[in-house]
C-alpha cells in the first residue's frame, strides 16, 4: 500500500510560512489592472448548488483582510438567503468576486448556457434574479456593461462528491467550461471540503501531495477535460474570529495564480 503523501502528480508547492503569506497578500491587496481595464478585475464563481461558492467568497475576503478577520458578508448555511438566486458581487481591493445561481439550478440546460454567456460578456446587471431571467426575450435589452465583464472563472466542486455527479450533468459542465475557454477567460478549478478525504489538519501544509486528493483531481480532469495543473483546494472551515495562516495561504495561492494569469492575458490584448 502506497504512502498517502507523494510528489508524483503534484503540481503545487505553496510555501506555508508568514513570509509567503505577506508576499501573497501584498501583491493581491495592491494589485492594479492594466490601464484600459478600469479599477477592478472580475472573478466569477461557477458551481453546482451547495458546492461552496458563497463560503469561498467569505474565505477570499477573510484571507485578503489586512488582519485576517473572518468575514461573513455572503449568506451561507441555514441563512434563508444562502441559496443564491441573484447575480451579486463582493469587492476586496481591486478584485470583485461574482456569486451566482448554481449551474444546475436553472430549469433548462440551454438557459444555463446562455445566461452564463451573458454574465461573461457583462450583459446582466448586478441584482438580477437569474431564476426568473429569460435570456431569449431579454437579450436585446441588455448591452455590455464594461465594468462587469468577467476576466476569470473559478469552477467550484465539493471534492467529496465529485464522483457522484451524473454523466448528464458533467456533459453540461463540459459545455460550460468550453464556452469560458472560447471567450479566452482564465479558468481554474477549486475543490472545497477536501478535509473529508481524511487528511489530518496538521498535514494541510502538504495537502497537494496527498494521494487521495491527487486521485480526485485525476478523475475530475478526465471527466471535465480540464488540466490538473489548474486545480486547487481551499478550506472554508474557520476557528474563531481569524483565518488561520495555512487556510489563508491556500486561498491566496489560487488567487495569486488567477490574478497573475489574468493580468498577462489583459496586457496581451491591449
mmCIF file of C-alpha atoms in Angstrom:
data_model
loop_
_atom_site.group_PDB
_atom_site.id
_atom_site.type_symbol
_atom_site.label_atom_id
_atom_site.label_comp_id
_atom_site.label_asym_id
_atom_site.label_seq_id
_atom_site.Cartn_x
_atom_site.Cartn_y
_atom_site.Cartn_z
ATOM 1 C CA UNK A 1 0.000 0.000 0.000
ATOM 2 C CA UNK A 2 1.493 3.332 -1.086
ATOM 3 C CA UNK A 3 2.188 6.311 1.073
ATOM 4 C CA UNK A 4 -0.588 8.832 1.499
ATOM 5 C CA UNK A 5 1.900 11.537 0.569
ATOM 6 C CA UNK A 6 3.692 11.589 -2.748
ATOM 7 C CA UNK A 7 5.027 14.269 -5.068
ATOM 8 C CA UNK A 8 4.071 12.164 -8.080
ATOM 9 C CA UNK A 9 1.392 14.083 -9.936
ATOM 10 C CA UNK A 10 1.704 17.089 -7.621
ATOM 11 C CA UNK A 11 1.863 20.444 -9.393
ATOM 12 C CA UNK A 12 1.559 22.908 -6.499
ATOM 13 C CA UNK A 13 4.024 23.527 -3.698
ATOM 14 C CA UNK A 14 2.905 26.642 -1.790
ATOM 15 C CA UNK A 15 5.306 27.747 0.927
ATOM 16 C CA UNK A 16 3.433 27.718 4.215
ATOM 17 C CA UNK A 17 5.148 30.460 6.198
ATOM 18 C CA UNK A 18 4.421 34.032 7.199
ATOM 19 C CA UNK A 19 6.894 35.466 4.693
ATOM 20 C CA UNK A 20 4.983 33.895 1.802
ATOM 21 C CA UNK A 21 1.670 34.943 3.344
ATOM 22 C CA UNK A 22 2.832 38.569 3.474
ATOM 23 C CA UNK A 23 4.140 38.394 -0.114
ATOM 24 C CA UNK A 24 0.882 36.985 -1.481
ATOM 25 C CA UNK A 25 -1.276 39.431 0.451
ATOM 26 C CA UNK A 26 0.857 42.424 -0.529
ATOM 27 C CA UNK A 27 0.612 41.603 -4.244
ATOM 28 C CA UNK A 28 -3.129 40.917 -4.225
ATOM 29 C CA UNK A 29 -4.141 43.803 -1.973
ATOM 30 C CA UNK A 30 -2.134 46.296 -4.031
ATOM 31 C CA UNK A 31 -2.878 44.885 -7.479
ATOM 32 C CA UNK A 32 -3.985 47.346 -10.158
ATOM 33 C CA UNK A 33 -5.363 46.142 -13.514
ATOM 34 C CA UNK A 34 -3.766 47.370 -16.777
ATOM 35 C CA UNK A 35 -4.751 50.951 -17.538
ATOM 36 C CA UNK A 36 -7.556 50.382 -20.042
ATOM 37 C CA UNK A 37 -9.450 47.886 -17.869
ATOM 38 C CA UNK A 38 -10.784 50.167 -15.165
ATOM 39 C CA UNK A 39 -10.081 49.739 -11.479
ATOM 40 C CA UNK A 40 -11.155 46.097 -10.971
ATOM 41 C CA UNK A 41 -10.866 42.620 -12.360
ATOM 42 C CA UNK A 42 -13.929 40.399 -12.140
ATOM 43 C CA UNK A 43 -13.781 36.779 -10.994
ATOM 44 C CA UNK A 44 -16.915 34.676 -11.441
ATOM 45 C CA UNK A 45 -17.588 31.653 -9.234
ATOM 46 C CA UNK A 46 -19.427 28.838 -11.003
ATOM 47 C CA UNK A 47 -20.565 25.646 -9.288
ATOM 48 C CA UNK A 48 -23.448 23.359 -8.512
ATOM 49 C CA UNK A 49 -25.879 24.193 -5.723
ATOM 50 C CA UNK A 50 -24.129 23.535 -2.393
ATOM 51 C CA UNK A 51 -20.609 23.372 -3.843
ATOM 52 C CA UNK A 52 -19.454 26.164 -1.538
ATOM 53 C CA UNK A 53 -19.380 29.248 -3.792
ATOM 54 C CA UNK A 54 -20.691 31.683 -1.195
ATOM 55 C CA UNK A 55 -18.490 30.258 1.570
ATOM 56 C CA UNK A 56 -15.489 30.528 -0.740
ATOM 57 C CA UNK A 57 -16.100 34.232 -1.269
ATOM 58 C CA UNK A 58 -16.136 34.689 2.514
ATOM 59 C CA UNK A 59 -12.826 32.808 2.670
ATOM 60 C CA UNK A 60 -11.277 35.030 -0.010
ATOM 61 C CA UNK A 61 -12.485 38.175 1.748
ATOM 62 C CA UNK A 62 -11.095 36.893 5.062
ATOM 63 C CA UNK A 63 -7.742 35.975 3.535
ATOM 64 C CA UNK A 64 -7.452 39.426 1.929
ATOM 65 C CA UNK A 65 -8.369 41.299 5.102
ATOM 66 C CA UNK A 66 -5.232 43.037 6.486
ATOM 67 C CA UNK A 67 -5.763 41.399 9.891
ATOM 68 C CA UNK A 68 -7.188 38.136 8.578
ATOM 69 C CA UNK A 69 -10.525 38.748 10.300
ATOM 70 C CA UNK A 70 -13.094 36.144 9.240
ATOM 71 C CA UNK A 71 -15.807 37.638 7.049
ATOM 72 C CA UNK A 72 -19.414 36.536 6.807
ATOM 73 C CA UNK A 73 -20.604 39.068 4.230
ATOM 74 C CA UNK A 74 -22.067 36.366 1.978
ATOM 75 C CA UNK A 75 -25.067 34.424 3.353
ATOM 76 C CA UNK A 76 -24.285 30.704 3.841
ATOM 77 C CA UNK A 77 -25.566 27.642 5.688
ATOM 78 C CA UNK A 78 -29.046 27.962 7.203
ATOM 79 C CA UNK A 79 -29.417 31.626 6.265
ATOM 80 C CA UNK A 80 -32.589 31.902 4.121
ATOM 81 C CA UNK A 81 -30.617 33.981 1.594
ATOM 82 C CA UNK A 82 -27.852 31.377 1.255
ATOM 83 C CA UNK A 83 -29.438 29.800 -1.844
ATOM 84 C CA UNK A 84 -28.130 32.282 -4.378
ATOM 85 C CA UNK A 85 -30.674 33.403 -6.952
ATOM 86 C CA UNK A 86 -29.361 36.844 -7.860
ATOM 87 C CA UNK A 87 -26.152 37.860 -9.579
ATOM 88 C CA UNK A 88 -24.113 39.556 -6.819
ATOM 89 C CA UNK A 89 -20.554 40.740 -6.360
ATOM 90 C CA UNK A 90 -18.354 41.391 -3.353
ATOM 91 C CA UNK A 91 -15.276 43.588 -3.574
ATOM 92 C CA UNK A 92 -11.895 43.389 -1.879
ATOM 93 C CA UNK A 93 -9.411 45.983 -3.075
ATOM 94 C CA UNK A 94 -9.376 45.808 -6.865
ATOM 95 C CA UNK A 95 -10.849 42.314 -7.025
ATOM 96 C CA UNK A 96 -14.576 41.669 -7.443
ATOM 97 C CA UNK A 97 -15.965 38.205 -6.741
ATOM 98 C CA UNK A 98 -19.245 37.415 -8.506
ATOM 99 C CA UNK A 99 -21.648 34.934 -6.909
ATOM 100 C CA UNK A 100 -24.398 33.393 -8.993
ATOM 101 C CA UNK A 101 -27.036 30.674 -9.015
ATOM 102 C CA UNK A 102 -25.794 27.084 -9.156
ATOM 103 C CA UNK A 103 -25.349 25.976 -12.755
ATOM 104 C CA UNK A 104 -27.700 23.047 -12.095
ATOM 105 C CA UNK A 105 -30.374 25.294 -10.558
ATOM 106 C CA UNK A 106 -31.907 26.691 -13.754
ATOM 107 C CA UNK A 107 -34.693 24.746 -15.411
ATOM 108 C CA UNK A 108 -33.153 24.145 -18.839
ATOM 109 C CA UNK A 109 -29.548 23.452 -19.859
ATOM 110 C CA UNK A 110 -29.810 25.821 -22.842
ATOM 111 C CA UNK A 111 -30.897 28.593 -20.482
ATOM 112 C CA UNK A 112 -27.919 27.870 -18.206
ATOM 113 C CA UNK A 113 -25.503 28.154 -21.131
ATOM 114 C CA UNK A 114 -27.000 31.388 -22.477
ATOM 115 C CA UNK A 115 -27.172 33.057 -19.051
ATOM 116 C CA UNK A 116 -23.519 32.202 -18.456
ATOM 117 C CA UNK A 117 -22.549 33.704 -21.824
ATOM 118 C CA UNK A 118 -24.337 36.926 -20.934
ATOM 119 C CA UNK A 119 -22.702 37.092 -17.496
ATOM 120 C CA UNK A 120 -19.259 36.584 -19.058
ATOM 121 C CA UNK A 121 -19.959 39.398 -21.510
ATOM 122 C CA UNK A 122 -21.086 41.732 -18.704
ATOM 123 C CA UNK A 123 -24.645 41.996 -20.003
ATOM 124 C CA UNK A 124 -26.546 41.114 -16.834
ATOM 125 C CA UNK A 125 -26.708 43.807 -14.130
ATOM 126 C CA UNK A 126 -25.904 43.075 -10.507
ATOM 127 C CA UNK A 127 -29.005 42.065 -8.556
ATOM 128 C CA UNK A 128 -30.751 40.332 -11.469
ATOM 129 C CA UNK A 129 -32.818 37.324 -10.347
ATOM 130 C CA UNK A 130 -31.464 34.567 -12.577
ATOM 131 C CA UNK A 131 -34.291 32.151 -11.799
ATOM 132 C CA UNK A 132 -36.824 34.460 -13.466
ATOM 133 C CA UNK A 133 -34.455 35.868 -16.094
ATOM 134 C CA UNK A 134 -35.322 34.962 -19.701
ATOM 135 C CA UNK A 135 -32.191 35.248 -21.844
ATOM 136 C CA UNK A 136 -34.118 34.829 -25.093
ATOM 137 C CA UNK A 137 -36.575 37.684 -24.608
ATOM 138 C CA UNK A 138 -34.254 39.905 -22.592
ATOM 139 C CA UNK A 139 -31.007 39.666 -24.552
ATOM 140 C CA UNK A 140 -31.743 42.653 -26.785
ATOM 141 C CA UNK A 141 -32.432 44.833 -23.747
ATOM 142 C CA UNK A 142 -29.036 44.317 -22.138
ATOM 143 C CA UNK A 143 -25.937 45.907 -23.613
ATOM 144 C CA UNK A 144 -22.415 45.264 -22.340
ATOM 145 C CA UNK A 145 -21.533 46.923 -19.040
ATOM 146 C CA UNK A 146 -17.730 47.263 -19.364
ATOM 147 C CA UNK A 147 -17.050 47.201 -15.626
ATOM 148 C CA UNK A 148 -18.984 43.892 -15.324
ATOM 149 C CA UNK A 149 -17.114 41.903 -17.999
ATOM 150 C CA UNK A 150 -15.688 38.739 -16.452
ATOM 151 C CA UNK A 151 -11.901 38.214 -16.561
ATOM 152 C CA UNK A 152 -11.549 34.933 -14.673
ATOM 153 C CA UNK A 153 -13.726 31.974 -13.707
ATOM 154 C CA UNK A 154 -13.347 29.562 -10.807
ATOM 155 C CA UNK A 155 -15.266 26.316 -11.175
ATOM 156 C CA UNK A 156 -16.157 25.121 -7.672
ATOM 157 C CA UNK A 157 -16.545 21.430 -6.808
ATOM 158 C CA UNK A 158 -17.238 19.771 -3.485
ATOM 159 C CA UNK A 159 -14.229 17.437 -3.604
ATOM 160 C CA UNK A 160 -16.097 14.852 -1.519
ATOM 161 C CA UNK A 161 -18.922 14.392 -4.039
ATOM 162 C CA UNK A 162 -17.282 14.847 -7.459
ATOM 163 C CA UNK A 163 -17.530 11.107 -8.174
ATOM 164 C CA UNK A 164 -21.311 11.254 -7.683
ATOM 165 C CA UNK A 165 -22.022 13.848 -10.397
ATOM 166 C CA UNK A 166 -24.022 12.189 -13.178
ATOM 167 C CA UNK A 167 -22.677 11.959 -16.718
ATOM 168 C CA UNK A 168 -25.535 14.145 -17.979
ATOM 169 C CA UNK A 169 -24.660 16.913 -15.546
ATOM 170 C CA UNK A 170 -20.971 16.573 -16.354
ATOM 171 C CA UNK A 171 -21.710 16.993 -20.060
ATOM 172 C CA UNK A 172 -23.421 20.276 -19.249
ATOM 173 C CA UNK A 173 -20.378 21.336 -17.281
ATOM 174 C CA UNK A 174 -18.102 20.439 -20.205
ATOM 175 C CA UNK A 175 -20.168 22.770 -22.400
ATOM 176 C CA UNK A 176 -19.906 25.495 -19.780
ATOM 177 C CA UNK A 177 -16.146 25.285 -19.467
ATOM 178 C CA UNK A 178 -15.695 25.227 -23.263
ATOM 179 C CA UNK A 179 -17.712 28.445 -23.548
ATOM 180 C CA UNK A 180 -15.450 30.064 -20.976
ATOM 181 C CA UNK A 181 -12.376 28.825 -22.873
ATOM 182 C CA UNK A 182 -13.698 30.214 -26.160
ATOM 183 C CA UNK A 183 -14.049 33.629 -24.508
ATOM 184 C CA UNK A 184 -10.317 33.446 -23.614
ATOM 185 C CA UNK A 185 -11.206 33.849 -19.958
ATOM 186 C CA UNK A 186 -8.719 32.368 -17.491
ATOM 187 C CA UNK A 187 -10.266 29.453 -15.589
ATOM 188 C CA UNK A 188 -9.337 27.216 -12.678
ATOM 189 C CA UNK A 189 -10.990 24.505 -10.594
ATOM 190 C CA UNK A 190 -11.224 24.890 -6.824
ATOM 191 C CA UNK A 191 -12.030 21.885 -4.675
ATOM 192 C CA UNK A 192 -13.784 22.617 -1.391
ATOM 193 C CA UNK A 193 -14.302 20.309 1.616
ATOM 194 C CA UNK A 194 -11.036 18.448 0.986
ATOM 195 C CA UNK A 195 -10.989 17.818 4.740
ATOM 196 C CA UNK A 196 -13.453 14.978 4.139
ATOM 197 C CA UNK A 197 -10.661 12.976 2.471
ATOM 198 C CA UNK A 198 -9.207 12.296 5.897
ATOM 199 C CA UNK A 199 -6.038 14.382 5.767
ATOM 200 C CA UNK A 200 -5.061 15.375 9.326
ATOM 201 C CA UNK A 201 -5.221 19.131 9.831
ATOM 202 C CA UNK A 202 -1.556 19.235 10.830
ATOM 203 C CA UNK A 203 -0.658 17.872 7.382
ATOM 204 C CA UNK A 204 -2.519 20.553 5.406
ATOM 205 C CA UNK A 205 0.871 22.092 4.664
ATOM 206 C CA UNK A 206 1.375 19.208 2.219
ATOM 207 C CA UNK A 207 -2.197 18.834 1.030
ATOM 208 C CA UNK A 208 -1.301 18.852 -2.691
ATOM 209 C CA UNK A 209 0.962 15.830 -2.192
ATOM 210 C CA UNK A 210 -1.857 13.818 -0.619
ATOM 211 C CA UNK A 211 -2.583 10.801 -2.853
ATOM 212 C CA UNK A 212 -6.385 10.672 -2.321
ATOM 213 C CA UNK A 213 -6.578 14.310 -3.434
ATOM 214 C CA UNK A 214 -4.390 13.614 -6.463
ATOM 215 C CA UNK A 215 -6.722 10.767 -7.440
ATOM 216 C CA UNK A 216 -9.743 13.050 -7.069
ATOM 217 C CA UNK A 217 -8.101 15.645 -9.312
ATOM 218 C CA UNK A 218 -7.153 12.993 -11.890
ATOM 219 C CA UNK A 219 -10.740 11.752 -12.029
ATOM 220 C CA UNK A 220 -12.052 15.308 -12.269
ATOM 221 C CA UNK A 221 -9.595 16.109 -15.065
ATOM 222 C CA UNK A 222 -10.758 13.085 -17.040
ATOM 223 C CA UNK A 223 -14.421 13.973 -16.595
ATOM 224 C CA UNK A 224 -14.164 17.717 -17.211
ATOM 225 C CA UNK A 225 -11.363 17.921 -19.782
ATOM 226 C CA UNK A 226 -9.507 20.457 -17.648
ATOM 227 C CA UNK A 227 -5.799 20.339 -16.850
ATOM 228 C CA UNK A 228 -4.868 19.069 -13.384
ATOM 229 C CA UNK A 229 -2.392 21.940 -13.107
ATOM 230 C CA UNK A 230 -5.369 24.309 -12.991
ATOM 231 C CA UNK A 231 -6.871 22.538 -9.953
ATOM 232 C CA UNK A 232 -6.525 23.914 -6.432
ATOM 233 C CA UNK A 233 -8.038 23.428 -2.984
ATOM 234 C CA UNK A 234 -9.338 25.948 -0.466
ATOM 235 C CA UNK A 235 -10.619 25.310 3.055
ATOM 236 C CA UNK A 236 -13.799 27.099 4.100
ATOM 237 C CA UNK A 237 -13.563 25.924 7.714
ATOM 238 C CA UNK A 238 -12.668 28.559 10.316
ATOM 239 C CA UNK A 239 -11.925 28.620 14.007
ATOM 240 C CA UNK A 240 -12.610 31.774 15.939
ATOM 241 C CA UNK A 241 -12.517 35.286 14.557
ATOM 242 C CA UNK A 242 -9.385 35.000 12.407
ATOM 243 C CA UNK A 243 -8.473 32.835 9.437
ATOM 244 C CA UNK A 244 -5.502 30.592 10.165
ATOM 245 C CA UNK A 245 -2.248 31.003 8.243
ATOM 246 C CA UNK A 246 -2.422 27.764 6.238
ATOM 247 C CA UNK A 247 -6.049 28.345 5.222
ATOM 248 C CA UNK A 248 -5.146 31.897 4.299
ATOM 249 C CA UNK A 249 -2.201 30.828 2.133
ATOM 250 C CA UNK A 250 -4.255 28.150 0.348
ATOM 251 C CA UNK A 251 -6.844 30.800 -0.583
ATOM 252 C CA UNK A 252 -4.307 33.466 -1.573
ATOM 253 C CA UNK A 253 -2.216 30.945 -3.521
ATOM 254 C CA UNK A 254 -5.005 30.234 -6.002
ATOM 255 C CA UNK A 255 -5.945 33.930 -6.188
ATOM 256 C CA UNK A 256 -2.326 34.818 -6.931
ATOM 257 C CA UNK A 257 -2.310 32.266 -9.757
ATOM 258 C CA UNK A 258 -5.517 33.666 -11.190
ATOM 259 C CA UNK A 259 -4.639 37.339 -10.944
ATOM 260 C CA UNK A 260 -1.174 36.927 -12.479
ATOM 261 C CA UNK A 261 -2.587 34.917 -15.402
ATOM 262 C CA UNK A 262 -5.476 37.332 -15.904
ATOM 263 C CA UNK A 263 -3.024 40.240 -15.838
ATOM 264 C CA UNK A 264 -0.916 38.588 -18.557
ATOM 265 C CA UNK A 265 -3.993 37.961 -20.718
ATOM 266 C CA UNK A 266 -5.218 41.546 -20.369
ATOM 267 C CA UNK A 267 -1.808 43.002 -21.228
ATOM 268 C CA UNK A 268 -1.513 40.699 -24.260
ATOM 269 C CA UNK A 269 -4.694 42.071 -25.863
ATOM 270 C CA UNK A 270 -4.133 45.767 -25.096
#
